[in-house]
Coordinates of C-alpha atoms and ligand atoms in Angstrom, one line a residue:
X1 CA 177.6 144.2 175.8
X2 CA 175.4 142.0 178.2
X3 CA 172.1 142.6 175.9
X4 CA 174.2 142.0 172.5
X5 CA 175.4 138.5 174.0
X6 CA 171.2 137.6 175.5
X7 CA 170.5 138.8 171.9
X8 CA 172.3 136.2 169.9
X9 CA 171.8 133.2 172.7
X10 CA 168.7 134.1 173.7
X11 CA 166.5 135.2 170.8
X12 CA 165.9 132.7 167.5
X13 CA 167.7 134.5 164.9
X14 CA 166.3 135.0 161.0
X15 CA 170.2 134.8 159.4
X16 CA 173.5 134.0 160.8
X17 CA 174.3 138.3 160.3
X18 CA 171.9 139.7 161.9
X19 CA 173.0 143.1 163.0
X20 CA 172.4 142.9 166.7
X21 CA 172.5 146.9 167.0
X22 CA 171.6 148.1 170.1
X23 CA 168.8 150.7 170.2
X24 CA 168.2 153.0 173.1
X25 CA 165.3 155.4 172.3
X26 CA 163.9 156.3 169.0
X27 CA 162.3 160.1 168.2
X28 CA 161.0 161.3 164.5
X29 CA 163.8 160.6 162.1
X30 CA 166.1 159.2 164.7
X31 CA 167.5 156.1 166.5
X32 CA 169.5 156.8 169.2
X33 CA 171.6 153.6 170.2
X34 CA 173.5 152.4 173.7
X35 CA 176.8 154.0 172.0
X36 CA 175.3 157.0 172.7
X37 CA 175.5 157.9 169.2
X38 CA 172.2 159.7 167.1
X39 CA 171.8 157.5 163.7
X40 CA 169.8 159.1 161.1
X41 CA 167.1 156.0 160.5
X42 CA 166.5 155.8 156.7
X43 CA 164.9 152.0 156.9
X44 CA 161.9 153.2 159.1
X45 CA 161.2 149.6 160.4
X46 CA 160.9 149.1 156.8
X47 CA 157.5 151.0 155.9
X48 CA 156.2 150.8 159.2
X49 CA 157.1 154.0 160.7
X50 CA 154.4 156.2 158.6
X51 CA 155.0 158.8 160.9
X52 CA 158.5 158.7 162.5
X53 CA 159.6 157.4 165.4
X54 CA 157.4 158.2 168.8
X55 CA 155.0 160.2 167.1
X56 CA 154.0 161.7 170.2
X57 CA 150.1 161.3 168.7
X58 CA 150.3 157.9 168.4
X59 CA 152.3 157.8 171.7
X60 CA 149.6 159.5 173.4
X61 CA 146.8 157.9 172.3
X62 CA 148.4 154.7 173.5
X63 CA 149.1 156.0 177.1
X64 CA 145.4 157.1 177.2
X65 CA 143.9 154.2 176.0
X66 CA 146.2 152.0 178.1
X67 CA 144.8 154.4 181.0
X68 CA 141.1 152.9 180.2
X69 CA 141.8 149.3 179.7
X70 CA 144.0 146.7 177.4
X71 CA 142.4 143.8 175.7
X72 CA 138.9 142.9 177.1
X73 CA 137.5 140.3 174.0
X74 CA 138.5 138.6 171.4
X75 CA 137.7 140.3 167.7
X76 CA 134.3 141.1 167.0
X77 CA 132.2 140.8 170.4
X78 CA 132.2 143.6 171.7
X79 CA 131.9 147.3 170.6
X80 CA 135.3 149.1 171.7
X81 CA 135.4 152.8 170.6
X82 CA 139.2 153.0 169.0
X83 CA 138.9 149.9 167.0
X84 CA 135.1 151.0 165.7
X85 CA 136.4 154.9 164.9
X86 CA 139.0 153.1 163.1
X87 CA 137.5 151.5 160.8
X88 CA 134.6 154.2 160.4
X89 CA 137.2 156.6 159.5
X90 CA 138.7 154.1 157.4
X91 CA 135.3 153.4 155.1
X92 CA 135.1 157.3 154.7
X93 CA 138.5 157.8 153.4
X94 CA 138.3 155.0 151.0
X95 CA 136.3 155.0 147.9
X96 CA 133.2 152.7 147.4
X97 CA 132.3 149.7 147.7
X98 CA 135.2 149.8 149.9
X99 CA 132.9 150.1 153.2
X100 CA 133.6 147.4 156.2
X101 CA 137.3 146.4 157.7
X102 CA 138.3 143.2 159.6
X103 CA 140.9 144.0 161.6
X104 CA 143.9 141.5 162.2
X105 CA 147.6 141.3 163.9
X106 CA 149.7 141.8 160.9
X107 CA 149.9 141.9 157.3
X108 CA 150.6 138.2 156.4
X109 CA 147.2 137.3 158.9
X110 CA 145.1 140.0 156.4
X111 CA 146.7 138.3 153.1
X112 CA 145.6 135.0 155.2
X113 CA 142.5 136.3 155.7
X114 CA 141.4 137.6 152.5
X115 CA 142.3 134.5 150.8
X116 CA 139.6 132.6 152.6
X117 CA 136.9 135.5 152.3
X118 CA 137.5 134.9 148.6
X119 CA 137.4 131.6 149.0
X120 CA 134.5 131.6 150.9
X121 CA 132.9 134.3 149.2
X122 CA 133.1 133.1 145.6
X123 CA 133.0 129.1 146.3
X124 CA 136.0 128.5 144.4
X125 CA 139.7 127.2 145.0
X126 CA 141.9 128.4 142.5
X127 CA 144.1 131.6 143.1
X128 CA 145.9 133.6 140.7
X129 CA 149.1 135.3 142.5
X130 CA 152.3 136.8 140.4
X131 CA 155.8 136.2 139.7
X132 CA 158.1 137.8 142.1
X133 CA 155.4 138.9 144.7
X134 CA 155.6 139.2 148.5
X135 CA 152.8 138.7 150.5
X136 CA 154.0 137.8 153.9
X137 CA 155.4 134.3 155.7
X138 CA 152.5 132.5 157.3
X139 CA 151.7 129.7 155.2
X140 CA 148.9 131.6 153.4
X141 CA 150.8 134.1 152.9
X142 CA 153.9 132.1 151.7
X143 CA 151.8 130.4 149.0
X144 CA 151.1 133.2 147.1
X145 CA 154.3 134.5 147.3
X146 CA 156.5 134.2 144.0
X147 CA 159.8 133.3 145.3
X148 CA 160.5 129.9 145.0
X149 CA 163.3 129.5 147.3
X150 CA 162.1 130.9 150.2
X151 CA 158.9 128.6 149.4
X152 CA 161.1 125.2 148.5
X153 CA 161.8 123.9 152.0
X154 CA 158.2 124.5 153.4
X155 CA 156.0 122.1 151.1
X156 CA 153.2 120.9 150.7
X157 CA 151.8 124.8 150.3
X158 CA 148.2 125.7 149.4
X159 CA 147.2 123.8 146.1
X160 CA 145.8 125.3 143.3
X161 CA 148.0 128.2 143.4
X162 CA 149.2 129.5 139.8
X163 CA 151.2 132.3 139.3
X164 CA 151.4 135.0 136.4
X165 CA 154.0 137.8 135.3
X166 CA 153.1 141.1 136.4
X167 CA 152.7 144.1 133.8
X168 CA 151.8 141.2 131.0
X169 CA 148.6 141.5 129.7
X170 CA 149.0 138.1 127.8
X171 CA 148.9 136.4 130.8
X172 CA 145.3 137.2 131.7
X173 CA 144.0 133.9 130.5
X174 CA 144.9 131.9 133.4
X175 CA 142.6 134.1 134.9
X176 CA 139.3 132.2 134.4
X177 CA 135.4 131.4 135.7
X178 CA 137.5 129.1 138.4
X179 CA 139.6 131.4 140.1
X180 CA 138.5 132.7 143.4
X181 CA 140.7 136.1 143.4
X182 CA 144.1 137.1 141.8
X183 CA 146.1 139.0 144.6
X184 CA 149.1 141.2 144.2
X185 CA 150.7 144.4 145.4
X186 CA 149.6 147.3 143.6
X187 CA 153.3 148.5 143.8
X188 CA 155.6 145.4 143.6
X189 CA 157.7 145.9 146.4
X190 CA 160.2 143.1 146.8
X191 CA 160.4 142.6 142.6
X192 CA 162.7 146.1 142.4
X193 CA 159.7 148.4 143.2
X194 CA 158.1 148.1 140.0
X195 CA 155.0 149.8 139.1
X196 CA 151.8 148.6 137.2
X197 CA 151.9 150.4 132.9
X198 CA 149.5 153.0 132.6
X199 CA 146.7 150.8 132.4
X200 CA 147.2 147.8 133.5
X201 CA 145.2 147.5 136.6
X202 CA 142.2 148.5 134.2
X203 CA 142.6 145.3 132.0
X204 CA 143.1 143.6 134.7
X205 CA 139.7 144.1 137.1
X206 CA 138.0 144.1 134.0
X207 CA 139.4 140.7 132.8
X208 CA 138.3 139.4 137.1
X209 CA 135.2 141.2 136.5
X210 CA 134.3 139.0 133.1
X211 CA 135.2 135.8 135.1
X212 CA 133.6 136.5 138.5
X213 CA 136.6 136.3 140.3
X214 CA 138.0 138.9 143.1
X215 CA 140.5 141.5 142.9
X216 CA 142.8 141.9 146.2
X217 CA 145.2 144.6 146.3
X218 CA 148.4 143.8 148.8
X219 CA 148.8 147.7 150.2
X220 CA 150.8 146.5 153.0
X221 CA 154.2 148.5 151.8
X222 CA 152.6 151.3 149.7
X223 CA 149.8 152.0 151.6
X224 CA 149.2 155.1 154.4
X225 CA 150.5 158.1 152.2
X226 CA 153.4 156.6 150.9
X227 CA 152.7 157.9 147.3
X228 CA 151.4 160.8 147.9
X229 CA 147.5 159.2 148.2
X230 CA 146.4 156.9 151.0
X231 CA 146.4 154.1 149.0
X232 CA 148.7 153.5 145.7
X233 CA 145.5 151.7 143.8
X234 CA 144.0 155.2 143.8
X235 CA 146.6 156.6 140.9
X236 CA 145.8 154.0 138.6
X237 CA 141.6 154.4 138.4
X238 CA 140.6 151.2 140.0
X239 CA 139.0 150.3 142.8
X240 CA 140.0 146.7 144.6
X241 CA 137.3 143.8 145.6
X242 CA 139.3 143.5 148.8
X243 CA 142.1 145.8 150.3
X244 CA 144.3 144.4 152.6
X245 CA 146.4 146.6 154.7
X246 CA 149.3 146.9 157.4
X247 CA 153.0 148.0 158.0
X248 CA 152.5 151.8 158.1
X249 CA 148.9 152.0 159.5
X250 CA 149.8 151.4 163.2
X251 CA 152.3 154.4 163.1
X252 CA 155.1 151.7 164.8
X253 CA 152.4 148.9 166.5
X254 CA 151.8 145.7 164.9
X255 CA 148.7 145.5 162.7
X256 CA 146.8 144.2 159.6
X257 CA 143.5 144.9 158.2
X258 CA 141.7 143.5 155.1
X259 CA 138.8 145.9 153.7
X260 CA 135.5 145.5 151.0
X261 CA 131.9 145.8 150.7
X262 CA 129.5 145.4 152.9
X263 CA 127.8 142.0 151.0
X264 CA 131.6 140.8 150.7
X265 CA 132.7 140.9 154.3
X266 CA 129.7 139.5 155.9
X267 CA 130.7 136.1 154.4
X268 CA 132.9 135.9 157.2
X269 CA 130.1 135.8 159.6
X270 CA 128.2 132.8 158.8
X271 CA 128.5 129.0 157.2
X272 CA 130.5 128.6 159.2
X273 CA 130.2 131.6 161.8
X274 CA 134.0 132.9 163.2
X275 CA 135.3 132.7 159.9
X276 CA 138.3 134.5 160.7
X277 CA 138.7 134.0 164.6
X278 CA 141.8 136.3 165.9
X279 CA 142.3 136.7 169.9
X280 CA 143.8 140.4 169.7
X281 CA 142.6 141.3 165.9
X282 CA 140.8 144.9 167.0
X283 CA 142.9 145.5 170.0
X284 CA 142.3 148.7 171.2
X285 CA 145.7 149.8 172.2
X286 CA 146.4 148.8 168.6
X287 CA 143.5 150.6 167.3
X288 CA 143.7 153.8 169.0
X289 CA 147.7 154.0 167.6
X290 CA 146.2 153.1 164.1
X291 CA 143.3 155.6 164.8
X292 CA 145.8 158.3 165.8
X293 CA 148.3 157.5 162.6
X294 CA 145.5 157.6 160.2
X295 CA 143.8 160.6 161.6
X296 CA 147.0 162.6 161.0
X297 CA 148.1 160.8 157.7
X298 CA 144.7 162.2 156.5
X299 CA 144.7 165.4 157.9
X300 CA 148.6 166.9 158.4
X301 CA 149.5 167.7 154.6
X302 CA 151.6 164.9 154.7
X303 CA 150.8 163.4 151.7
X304 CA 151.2 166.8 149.4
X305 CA 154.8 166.6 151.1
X306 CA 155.2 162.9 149.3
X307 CA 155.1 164.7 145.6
X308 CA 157.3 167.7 146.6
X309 CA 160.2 165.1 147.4
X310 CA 159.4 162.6 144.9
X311 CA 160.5 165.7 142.4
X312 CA 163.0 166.4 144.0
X313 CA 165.2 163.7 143.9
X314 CA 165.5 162.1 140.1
X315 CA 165.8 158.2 141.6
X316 CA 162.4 158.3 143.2
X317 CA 159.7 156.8 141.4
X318 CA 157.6 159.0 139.0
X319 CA 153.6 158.5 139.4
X320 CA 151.4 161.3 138.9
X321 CA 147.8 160.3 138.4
X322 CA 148.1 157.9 135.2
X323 CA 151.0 159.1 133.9
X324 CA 154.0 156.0 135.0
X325 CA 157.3 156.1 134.5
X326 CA 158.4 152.9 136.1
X327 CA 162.2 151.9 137.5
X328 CA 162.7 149.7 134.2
X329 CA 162.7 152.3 132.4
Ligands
PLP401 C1 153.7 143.7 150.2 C2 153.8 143.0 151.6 N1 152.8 142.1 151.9 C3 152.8 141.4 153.0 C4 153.7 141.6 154.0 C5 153.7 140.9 155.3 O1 153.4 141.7 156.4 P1 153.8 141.3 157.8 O2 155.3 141.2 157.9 O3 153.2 142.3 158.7 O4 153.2 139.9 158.1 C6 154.8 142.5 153.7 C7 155.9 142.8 154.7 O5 157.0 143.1 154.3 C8 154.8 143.2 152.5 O6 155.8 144.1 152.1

């Protein structure tokens, strides 16, 4: 009762319902809470638990790393071995130009961050985001984001933000030789879960391609496995300018990660140098849990298990290769 009370005085609450429940231990599929009950866990920290709870892989690679040392320097000074096999393993299980990852503390940071690489990479201001999207809640983040009234109360936002429908192919002339990058989720997450037409995401790198702008890909939700391939873009034949990552790939730890070429990223390194500057980005605690989720995302079958219980159950959404059946449907 004691911690349910601190809870609601102690800790700044996000609604006036929040749950409070009180969680004892968590282990694979379950959350075990102080009632001594076993609840089956069918939110897993909303597509963060890739794994389950406690995978003891990712568990253990934390203790051993936490053995070694914590936090040492800030991101990008020094050469720690979890964060670097990270992203090495990371560059060889993404297609090319995918190649180089800069590793942040959570999703919304890596929309942050990818925004200004764009920015900075392509010299122009203008963004095209889409209706309905979620990319986060920093302020970054928040301005891409298509839901106006969780956006209202926190104005001024990033200017020069315009936003298009998704899956409308009509739309692609607001994409023009002024736009720095047109970012969305591959899979529309917070929308209803709705998926791109058959070839949609074609059109539409072609159409960024004609203008010189860049195409970033929000895989925060759908990304590590979660359709059956590490990332969703790869079932629709396109390949992202930037990737931008998080929720599932720490296996439970907080982390983000944005992704591109080689010629891309480095923009980040000079005029002006630090141009992304995170304390704990790269963190190897964080790293070697990321290293350990990815390493067994890639290599446990778990991703052939994703299409065996996708047809099983007639609800779940239907994507094989570029055949889509979407929710609307
Ligand atoms: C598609 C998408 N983008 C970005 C984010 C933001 O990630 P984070 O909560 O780690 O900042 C989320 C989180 O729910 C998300 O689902």
């Amino acid at each position: 009762m004691e911690m349910h009370k601190d809870f609601f005085t102690y800790q700044a609450q996000t609604t006036k319902f929040a749950a409070g429940f009180e969680v004892e231990k968590a282990e694979g599929n379950y959350i075990y809470g102080t009632d001594g009950k076993k609840y089956l866990d069918f939110v897993a920290g909303v597509s963060a638990n890739t794994l389950g709870h406690s995978h003891p892989k990712v568990v253990n690679a934390i203790k051993e790393q936490a053995d070694k040392y914590l936090h040492v320097m800030v991101y990008g000074e020094y050469a720690q071995e979890k964060p670097v096999a990270l992203c090495k393993l990371l560059a060889e299980a993404t297609p090319e130009p995918l190649e180089v990852t800069y590793l942040v503390n959570s999703g919304a940071e890596a929309i942050d961050g990818s925004l200004k690489l764009a920015k900075r990479y392509t010299g122009r201001e203008e963004i095209v985001s889409f209706k309905n999207s979620y990319h986060g809640n920093t302020h970054g983040a928040l301005s891409v984001s298509g839901n106006e009234n969780h956006k209202r109360e926190f104005r001024p936002l990033l200017p020069m933000v315009s936003f298009i429908e998704f899956n409308n192919e009509k739309d692609f002339d607001k994409i023009t030789e002024k736009t720095a990058c047109v970012i969305l989720e591959t899979i529309q997450g917070a929308a209803g879960f709705l998926v791109p037409d058959f070839d949609y995401l074609i059109k539409l790198k072609k159409r960024c391609e004609e203008v010189g702008a860049l195409l970033i890909l929000d895989e925060i939700q759908p990304g590590f496995g979660r359709t059956g391939k590490l990332f969703s873009f790869e079932h629709f034949g396109i390949v992202p300018d930037i990737l931008v990552m998080g929720k599932g790939m720490g296996g439970g730890v907080p982390v983000g990660a944005f992704m591109g070429s080689r010629k891309i990223m480095e923009t980040l390194s000079h005029s002006p140098k630090l141009g992304h500057i995170t304390t704990f980005g790269g963190n190897p605690l964080i790293a070697a849990a990321s290293y350990a989720t990815l390493k067994e995302v890639l290599e446990s079958g778990l991703m052939d298990d994703v299409d065996e219980k996708e047809n099983c159950s007639e609800n779940f959404l239907f994507i094989r290769k570029l055949k889509i059946s979407t929710v609307k449907d």
